[in-house]
PDB file of C-alpha atoms in Angstrom:
ATOM      1  CA  UNK A   3     -17.594 -18.359 -11.764  1.00 43.00           C
ATOM      2  CA  UNK A   4     -20.068 -19.661  -9.198  1.00 41.00           C
ATOM      3  CA  UNK A   5     -23.048 -21.293 -10.899  1.00 50.00           C
ATOM      4  CA  UNK A   6     -25.255 -22.544  -8.047  1.00 68.00           C
ATOM      5  CA  UNK A   7     -26.239 -20.194  -5.228  1.00 86.00           C
ATOM      6  CA  UNK A   8     -23.719 -20.135  -2.384  1.00 93.00           C
ATOM      7  CA  UNK A   9     -24.606 -18.705   1.034  1.00 96.00           C
ATOM      8  CA  UNK A  10     -21.842 -17.296   3.218  1.00 97.00           C
ATOM      9  CA  UNK A  11     -22.406 -15.770   6.661  1.00 97.00           C
ATOM     10  CA  UNK A  12     -20.411 -13.022   8.344  1.00 98.00           C
ATOM     11  CA  UNK A  13     -20.672 -10.123  10.783  1.00 98.00           C
ATOM     12  CA  UNK A  14     -18.740  -7.561   8.707  1.00 98.00           C
ATOM     13  CA  UNK A  15     -17.665  -6.972   5.103  1.00 98.00           C
ATOM     14  CA  UNK A  16     -14.338  -5.528   3.968  1.00 98.00           C
ATOM     15  CA  UNK A  17     -14.401  -4.065   0.473  1.00 98.00           C
ATOM     16  CA  UNK A  18     -11.552  -3.398  -1.911  1.00 98.00           C
ATOM     17  CA  UNK A  19     -12.147  -0.481  -4.307  1.00 98.00           C
ATOM     18  CA  UNK A  20     -10.467  -0.806  -7.715  1.00 96.00           C
ATOM     19  CA  UNK A  21     -11.866  -3.761  -9.633  1.00 96.00           C
ATOM     20  CA  UNK A  22     -14.338  -4.506  -6.838  1.00 98.00           C
ATOM     21  CA  UNK A  23     -16.520  -1.396  -6.485  1.00 98.00           C
ATOM     22  CA  UNK A  24     -14.945   0.826  -9.132  1.00 98.00           C
ATOM     23  CA  UNK A  25     -13.750  -0.036 -12.633  1.00 97.00           C
ATOM     24  CA  UNK A  26     -10.656   2.118 -13.072  1.00 95.00           C
ATOM     25  CA  UNK A  27      -8.831  -0.235 -15.414  1.00 92.00           C
ATOM     26  CA  UNK A  28      -8.568   2.274 -18.272  1.00 94.00           C
ATOM     27  CA  UNK A  29      -6.818   4.820 -16.016  1.00 94.00           C
ATOM     28  CA  UNK A  30      -4.555   2.210 -14.434  1.00 91.00           C
ATOM     29  CA  UNK A  31      -3.602   0.979 -17.904  1.00 93.00           C
ATOM     30  CA  UNK A  32      -2.858   4.492 -19.153  1.00 94.00           C
ATOM     31  CA  UNK A  33      -0.725   5.454 -16.171  1.00 94.00           C
ATOM     32  CA  UNK A  34       1.182   2.208 -15.721  1.00 95.00           C
ATOM     33  CA  UNK A  35       1.830   1.561 -19.400  1.00 96.00           C
ATOM     34  CA  UNK A  36       3.267   5.065 -19.588  1.00 95.00           C
ATOM     35  CA  UNK A  37       5.424   4.279 -16.565  1.00 96.00           C
ATOM     36  CA  UNK A  38       6.537   0.996 -18.165  1.00 96.00           C
ATOM     37  CA  UNK A  39       7.567   2.798 -21.350  1.00 96.00           C
ATOM     38  CA  UNK A  40       9.583   5.369 -19.401  1.00 94.00           C
ATOM     39  CA  UNK A  41      11.469   2.559 -17.670  1.00 96.00           C
ATOM     40  CA  UNK A  42      11.946   0.309 -20.699  1.00 96.00           C
ATOM     41  CA  UNK A  43       9.671  -2.422 -19.362  1.00 97.00           C
ATOM     42  CA  UNK A  44       7.092  -4.551 -21.150  1.00 97.00           C
ATOM     43  CA  UNK A  45       3.649  -3.054 -20.518  1.00 96.00           C
ATOM     44  CA  UNK A  46       1.870  -6.415 -20.508  1.00 95.00           C
ATOM     45  CA  UNK A  47       4.245  -7.778 -17.873  1.00 95.00           C
ATOM     46  CA  UNK A  48       3.838  -4.651 -15.746  1.00 96.00           C
ATOM     47  CA  UNK A  49       0.054  -4.970 -15.841  1.00 94.00           C
ATOM     48  CA  UNK A  50       0.311  -8.500 -14.430  1.00 91.00           C
ATOM     49  CA  UNK A  51       1.904  -7.074 -11.267  1.00 92.00           C
ATOM     50  CA  UNK A  52       0.264  -3.754 -10.450  1.00 91.00           C
ATOM     51  CA  UNK A  53      -3.357  -4.651  -9.622  1.00 87.00           C
ATOM     52  CA  UNK A  54      -4.110  -4.578  -5.905  1.00 84.00           C
ATOM     53  CA  UNK A  55      -0.744  -3.342  -4.668  1.00 89.00           C
ATOM     54  CA  UNK A  56       0.393   0.096  -3.659  1.00 93.00           C
ATOM     55  CA  UNK A  57       2.500   1.642  -6.408  1.00 94.00           C
ATOM     56  CA  UNK A  58       5.801   1.531  -4.530  1.00 95.00           C
ATOM     57  CA  UNK A  59       5.306  -2.184  -3.864  1.00 94.00           C
ATOM     58  CA  UNK A  60       4.663  -2.867  -7.554  1.00 95.00           C
ATOM     59  CA  UNK A  61       7.780  -0.889  -8.448  1.00 97.00           C
ATOM     60  CA  UNK A  62       9.841  -2.910  -5.976  1.00 96.00           C
ATOM     61  CA  UNK A  63       8.768  -6.104  -7.757  1.00 96.00           C
ATOM     62  CA  UNK A  64       9.371  -4.678 -11.228  1.00 97.00           C
ATOM     63  CA  UNK A  65      12.650  -2.849 -10.477  1.00 97.00           C
ATOM     64  CA  UNK A  66      14.162  -4.949  -7.684  1.00 96.00           C
ATOM     65  CA  UNK A  67      17.552  -3.214  -7.767  1.00 96.00           C
ATOM     66  CA  UNK A  68      16.182   0.322  -7.444  1.00 96.00           C
ATOM     67  CA  UNK A  69      16.404   2.000  -4.010  1.00 97.00           C
ATOM     68  CA  UNK A  70      13.069   2.118  -2.196  1.00 96.00           C
ATOM     69  CA  UNK A  71      13.422   5.878  -1.745  1.00 97.00           C
ATOM     70  CA  UNK A  72      13.067   6.237  -5.519  1.00 97.00           C
ATOM     71  CA  UNK A  73      10.019   3.976  -5.505  1.00 96.00           C
ATOM     72  CA  UNK A  74       8.329   6.066  -2.810  1.00 95.00           C
ATOM     73  CA  UNK A  75       9.026   9.282  -4.727  1.00 96.00           C
ATOM     74  CA  UNK A  76       7.864   7.750  -8.012  1.00 96.00           C
ATOM     75  CA  UNK A  77       4.749   6.453  -6.258  1.00 94.00           C
ATOM     76  CA  UNK A  78       3.832   9.991  -5.178  1.00 94.00           C
ATOM     77  CA  UNK A  79       4.052  11.145  -8.800  1.00 94.00           C
ATOM     78  CA  UNK A  80       1.962   8.202  -9.990  1.00 93.00           C
ATOM     79  CA  UNK A  81      -0.717   8.854  -7.354  1.00 92.00           C
ATOM     80  CA  UNK A  82      -0.945  12.481  -8.451  1.00 93.00           C
ATOM     81  CA  UNK A  83      -1.211  11.388 -12.094  1.00 93.00           C
ATOM     82  CA  UNK A  84      -3.947   8.866 -11.333  1.00 93.00           C
ATOM     83  CA  UNK A  85      -5.871  11.287  -9.106  1.00 94.00           C
ATOM     84  CA  UNK A  86      -5.938  13.840 -11.930  1.00 94.00           C
ATOM     85  CA  UNK A  87      -7.293  11.279 -14.426  1.00 94.00           C
ATOM     86  CA  UNK A  88     -10.896  10.165 -13.895  1.00 96.00           C
ATOM     87  CA  UNK A  89     -11.713   9.666 -17.589  1.00 95.00           C
ATOM     88  CA  UNK A  90     -13.434   6.298 -17.908  1.00 95.00           C
ATOM     89  CA  UNK A  91     -13.823   5.582 -14.185  1.00 97.00           C
ATOM     90  CA  UNK A  92     -17.223   3.923 -13.614  1.00 98.00           C
ATOM     91  CA  UNK A  93     -18.964   1.801 -11.000  1.00 98.00           C
ATOM     92  CA  UNK A  94     -18.733  -1.974 -11.204  1.00 98.00           C
ATOM     93  CA  UNK A  95     -22.200  -3.287 -12.217  1.00 98.00           C
ATOM     94  CA  UNK A  96     -24.336  -3.681  -9.105  1.00 98.00           C
ATOM     95  CA  UNK A  97     -22.036  -1.606  -6.874  1.00 98.00           C
ATOM     96  CA  UNK A  98     -24.513   1.219  -6.129  1.00 98.00           C
ATOM     97  CA  UNK A  99     -27.243  -1.234  -5.125  1.00 98.00           C
ATOM     98  CA  UNK A 100     -24.796  -3.390  -3.179  1.00 98.00           C
ATOM     99  CA  UNK A 101     -23.505  -0.435  -1.141  1.00 98.00           C
ATOM    100  CA  UNK A 102     -27.071   0.769  -0.531  1.00 97.00           C
ATOM    101  CA  UNK A 103     -27.930  -2.670   0.875  1.00 97.00           C
ATOM    102  CA  UNK A 104     -25.172  -2.283   3.487  1.00 97.00           C
ATOM    103  CA  UNK A 105     -26.904   0.516   5.414  1.00 93.00           C
ATOM    104  CA  UNK A 106     -26.523  -0.394   9.074  1.00 92.00           C
ATOM    105  CA  UNK A 107     -24.177  -3.292   8.257  1.00 95.00           C
ATOM    106  CA  UNK A 108     -20.586  -3.154   9.603  1.00 97.00           C
ATOM    107  CA  UNK A 109     -18.384  -2.633   6.552  1.00 98.00           C
ATOM    108  CA  UNK A 110     -15.213  -0.838   5.546  1.00 98.00           C
ATOM    109  CA  UNK A 111     -13.327   0.201   2.442  1.00 98.00           C
ATOM    110  CA  UNK A 112      -9.833  -1.339   2.405  1.00 98.00           C
ATOM    111  CA  UNK A 113      -7.897   0.048  -0.537  1.00 97.00           C
ATOM    112  CA  UNK A 114      -4.300   0.444  -1.678  1.00 94.00           C
ATOM    113  CA  UNK A 115      -5.220   3.928  -2.926  1.00 95.00           C
ATOM    114  CA  UNK A 116      -4.586   6.955  -0.743  1.00 96.00           C
ATOM    115  CA  UNK A 117      -7.315   9.230   0.630  1.00 97.00           C
ATOM    116  CA  UNK A 118      -7.246  11.624  -2.322  1.00 96.00           C
ATOM    117  CA  UNK A 119      -7.360   8.930  -5.001  1.00 96.00           C
ATOM    118  CA  UNK A 120     -10.003   6.789  -3.285  1.00 97.00           C
ATOM    119  CA  UNK A 121     -12.213   9.814  -2.629  1.00 98.00           C
ATOM    120  CA  UNK A 122     -11.912  10.967  -6.255  1.00 97.00           C
ATOM    121  CA  UNK A 123     -12.555   7.546  -7.792  1.00 98.00           C
ATOM    122  CA  UNK A 124     -15.560   6.734  -5.617  1.00 98.00           C
ATOM    123  CA  UNK A 125     -17.030  10.139  -6.475  1.00 98.00           C
ATOM    124  CA  UNK A 126     -16.320   9.690 -10.194  1.00 98.00           C
ATOM    125  CA  UNK A 127     -18.139   6.347 -10.051  1.00 98.00           C
ATOM    126  CA  UNK A 128     -21.091   7.904  -8.204  1.00 98.00           C
ATOM    127  CA  UNK A 129     -20.521   5.818  -5.083  1.00 98.00           C
ATOM    128  CA  UNK A 130     -20.731   6.909  -1.466  1.00 96.00           C
ATOM    129  CA  UNK A 131     -17.747   6.342   0.814  1.00 97.00           C
ATOM    130  CA  UNK A 132     -18.176   3.931   3.736  1.00 97.00           C
ATOM    131  CA  UNK A 133     -17.726   5.532   7.152  1.00 97.00           C
ATOM    132  CA  UNK A 134     -14.722   3.307   7.886  1.00 98.00           C
ATOM    133  CA  UNK A 135     -11.879   3.554   5.373  1.00 98.00           C
ATOM    134  CA  UNK A 136      -8.449   1.944   5.444  1.00 98.00           C
ATOM    135  CA  UNK A 137      -6.263   3.639   2.825  1.00 98.00           C
ATOM    136  CA  UNK A 138      -2.576   3.707   1.891  1.00 95.00           C
ATOM    137  CA  UNK A 139      -1.937   6.171   4.720  1.00 96.00           C
ATOM    138  CA  UNK A 140      -3.383   3.722   7.267  1.00 96.00           C
ATOM    139  CA  UNK A 141      -0.856   0.916   6.785  1.00 97.00           C
ATOM    140  CA  UNK A 142       2.849   0.275   6.726  1.00 95.00           C
ATOM    141  CA  UNK A 143       2.674  -2.665   4.332  1.00 95.00           C
ATOM    142  CA  UNK A 144       0.883  -3.097   1.009  1.00 94.00           C
ATOM    143  CA  UNK A 145      -1.327  -6.011   0.008  1.00 96.00           C
ATOM    144  CA  UNK A 146      -0.624  -8.972  -0.153  1.00 96.00           C
ATOM    145  CA  UNK A 147       0.258  -8.195   3.465  1.00 97.00           C
ATOM    146  CA  UNK A 148      -2.918  -8.650   5.571  1.00 98.00           C
ATOM    147  CA  UNK A 149      -2.393  -5.461   7.632  1.00 98.00           C
ATOM    148  CA  UNK A 150      -5.100  -3.445   5.880  1.00 98.00           C
ATOM    149  CA  UNK A 151      -7.798  -6.061   6.315  1.00 98.00           C
ATOM    150  CA  UNK A 152      -6.834  -6.722   9.926  1.00 98.00           C
ATOM    151  CA  UNK A 153      -7.014  -2.977  10.631  1.00 98.00           C
ATOM    152  CA  UNK A 154     -10.422  -2.820   8.967  1.00 98.00           C
ATOM    153  CA  UNK A 155     -11.729  -5.623  11.165  1.00 98.00           C
ATOM    154  CA  UNK A 156     -10.274  -3.982  14.273  1.00 98.00           C
ATOM    155  CA  UNK A 157     -11.844  -0.609  13.406  1.00 98.00           C
ATOM    156  CA  UNK A 158     -15.224  -2.339  13.092  1.00 98.00           C
ATOM    157  CA  UNK A 159     -14.692  -4.347  16.273  1.00 98.00           C
ATOM    158  CA  UNK A 160     -15.272  -7.665  14.484  1.00 98.00           C
ATOM    159  CA  UNK A 161     -13.047 -10.750  14.693  1.00 98.00           C
ATOM    160  CA  UNK A 162     -11.178 -11.532  11.447  1.00 98.00           C
ATOM    161  CA  UNK A 163     -12.838 -14.933  11.108  1.00 98.00           C
ATOM    162  CA  UNK A 164     -16.236 -13.198  11.115  1.00 98.00           C
ATOM    163  CA  UNK A 165     -15.307 -10.929   8.189  1.00 98.00           C
ATOM    164  CA  UNK A 166     -15.698 -11.518   4.469  1.00 98.00           C
ATOM    165  CA  UNK A 167     -13.445  -9.721   1.998  1.00 98.00           C
ATOM    166  CA  UNK A 168     -14.490  -8.613  -1.494  1.00 98.00           C
ATOM    167  CA  UNK A 169     -11.487  -8.484  -3.824  1.00 98.00           C
ATOM    168  CA  UNK A 170     -10.495  -8.764  -7.485  1.00 97.00           C
ATOM    169  CA  UNK A 171      -6.702  -9.136  -7.529  1.00 95.00           C
ATOM    170  CA  UNK A 172      -4.141 -11.773  -6.662  1.00 95.00           C
ATOM    171  CA  UNK A 173      -2.516  -9.507  -4.066  1.00 95.00           C
ATOM    172  CA  UNK A 174      -5.853  -8.607  -2.486  1.00 96.00           C
ATOM    173  CA  UNK A 175      -7.179 -12.156  -2.331  1.00 97.00           C
ATOM    174  CA  UNK A 176      -3.899 -13.321  -0.781  1.00 97.00           C
ATOM    175  CA  UNK A 177      -4.108 -10.497   1.782  1.00 98.00           C
ATOM    176  CA  UNK A 178      -7.641 -11.442   2.791  1.00 98.00           C
ATOM    177  CA  UNK A 179      -6.727 -15.088   3.174  1.00 98.00           C
ATOM    178  CA  UNK A 180      -3.587 -14.228   5.146  1.00 98.00           C
ATOM    179  CA  UNK A 181      -5.826 -12.248   7.511  1.00 98.00           C
ATOM    180  CA  UNK A 182      -7.823 -15.431   8.177  1.00 98.00           C
ATOM    181  CA  UNK A 183     -10.868 -14.174   6.293  1.00 98.00           C
ATOM    182  CA  UNK A 184     -13.023 -15.670   3.584  1.00 98.00           C
ATOM    183  CA  UNK A 185     -12.863 -13.966   0.214  1.00 98.00           C
ATOM    184  CA  UNK A 186     -15.444 -13.328  -2.500  1.00 98.00           C
ATOM    185  CA  UNK A 187     -13.640 -12.739  -5.790  1.00 98.00           C
ATOM    186  CA  UNK A 188     -15.049 -10.109  -8.142  1.00 98.00           C
ATOM    187  CA  UNK A 189     -14.477  -9.975 -11.894  1.00 96.00           C
ATOM    188  CA  UNK A 190     -12.446 -11.866 -14.476  1.00 93.00           C
ATOM    189  CA  UNK A 191      -9.099 -11.904 -12.631  1.00 90.00           C
ATOM    190  CA  UNK A 192     -10.396 -13.267  -9.340  1.00 96.00           C
ATOM    191  CA  UNK A 193     -11.253 -16.949 -10.045  1.00 95.00           C
ATOM    192  CA  UNK A 194      -7.625 -17.754 -10.880  1.00 95.00           C
ATOM    193  CA  UNK A 195      -6.436 -16.844  -7.377  1.00 95.00           C
ATOM    194  CA  UNK A 196      -8.463 -19.212  -5.186  1.00 96.00           C
ATOM    195  CA  UNK A 197     -11.215 -17.140  -3.541  1.00 97.00           C
ATOM    196  CA  UNK A 198     -13.918 -18.944  -1.553  1.00 96.00           C
ATOM    197  CA  UNK A 199     -16.496 -17.866  -4.150  1.00 97.00           C
ATOM    198  CA  UNK A 200     -16.277 -15.846  -7.360  1.00 96.00           C
ATOM    199  CA  UNK A 201     -18.771 -13.733  -9.281  1.00 97.00           C
ATOM    200  CA  UNK A 202     -18.744 -11.720 -12.486  1.00 97.00           C
ATOM    201  CA  UNK A 203     -19.795  -8.528 -10.680  1.00 98.00           C
ATOM    202  CA  UNK A 204     -21.874  -7.307  -7.744  1.00 98.00           C
ATOM    203  CA  UNK A 205     -25.202  -7.953  -9.462  1.00 98.00           C
ATOM    204  CA  UNK A 206     -24.586 -11.585  -8.463  1.00 97.00           C
ATOM    205  CA  UNK A 207     -24.444 -10.850  -4.716  1.00 98.00           C
ATOM    206  CA  UNK A 208     -27.501 -10.318  -2.505  1.00 97.00           C
ATOM    207  CA  UNK A 209     -27.168  -9.167   1.108  1.00 97.00           C
ATOM    208  CA  UNK A 210     -29.613 -10.419   3.759  1.00 96.00           C
ATOM    209  CA  UNK A 211     -29.512  -9.120   7.314  1.00 94.00           C
ATOM    210  CA  UNK A 212     -30.576 -11.570  10.012  1.00 92.00           C
ATOM    211  CA  UNK A 213     -32.020 -10.301  13.304  1.00 82.00           C
ATOM    212  CA  UNK A 214     -28.955 -11.156  15.418  1.00 88.00           C
ATOM    213  CA  UNK A 215     -26.659  -9.060  13.236  1.00 88.00           C
ATOM    214  CA  UNK A 216     -25.545 -11.910  11.042  1.00 95.00           C
ATOM    215  CA  UNK A 217     -25.011 -11.048   7.375  1.00 97.00           C
ATOM    216  CA  UNK A 218     -26.020 -13.659   4.832  1.00 97.00           C
ATOM    217  CA  UNK A 219     -24.487 -13.287   1.386  1.00 97.00           C
ATOM    218  CA  UNK A 220     -26.384 -15.042  -1.386  1.00 97.00           C
ATOM    219  CA  UNK A 221     -23.899 -15.509  -4.203  1.00 96.00           C
ATOM    220  CA  UNK A 222     -25.358 -16.598  -7.515  1.00 87.00           C
TER     221      UNK A 222
END
């Protein structure tokens, strides 16, 4: 984790949801360990793959010989299962204050969840949805492909190099870097995947708005 204060500047922020703004780990564990058991896979190995990706993409890694049509259908079932299960979904520490500090700041949610799941999880965590949202329906390729982050930047009208990504997972951090963006890693998984800075949670990030529209992130 970052020990001294780091200052990064940007013109827009692109925010992952699960593991970054919302702690949904207990639901993800329940759903994916159940899926692993149904398919005769080791739950611990499955959990190493699924964070940050869309479900069908995780399934393609875990069951490489299975037709993609089956993965897409299975993904729809998994999304419905996860959307119906909000037990234990909470905000990441500091997330409410962090989002409140972004009033008037160009920012977008960029998540592998679909509209229904992202709406339900943000509500369960007591968090407001950013005006700009890039969800599973918005893209043709899952993280670690950079498409979602590039679309987020385009929607905000900000060049990729002027955006900073907030992410927790290997796939998400790789996607942000592939988009040519700097990445702030959130939580215990992030430091192992080479972000530009890493913090325990969002209590360690302070947002300062400079008069010319520049965003200064003070990362403790």
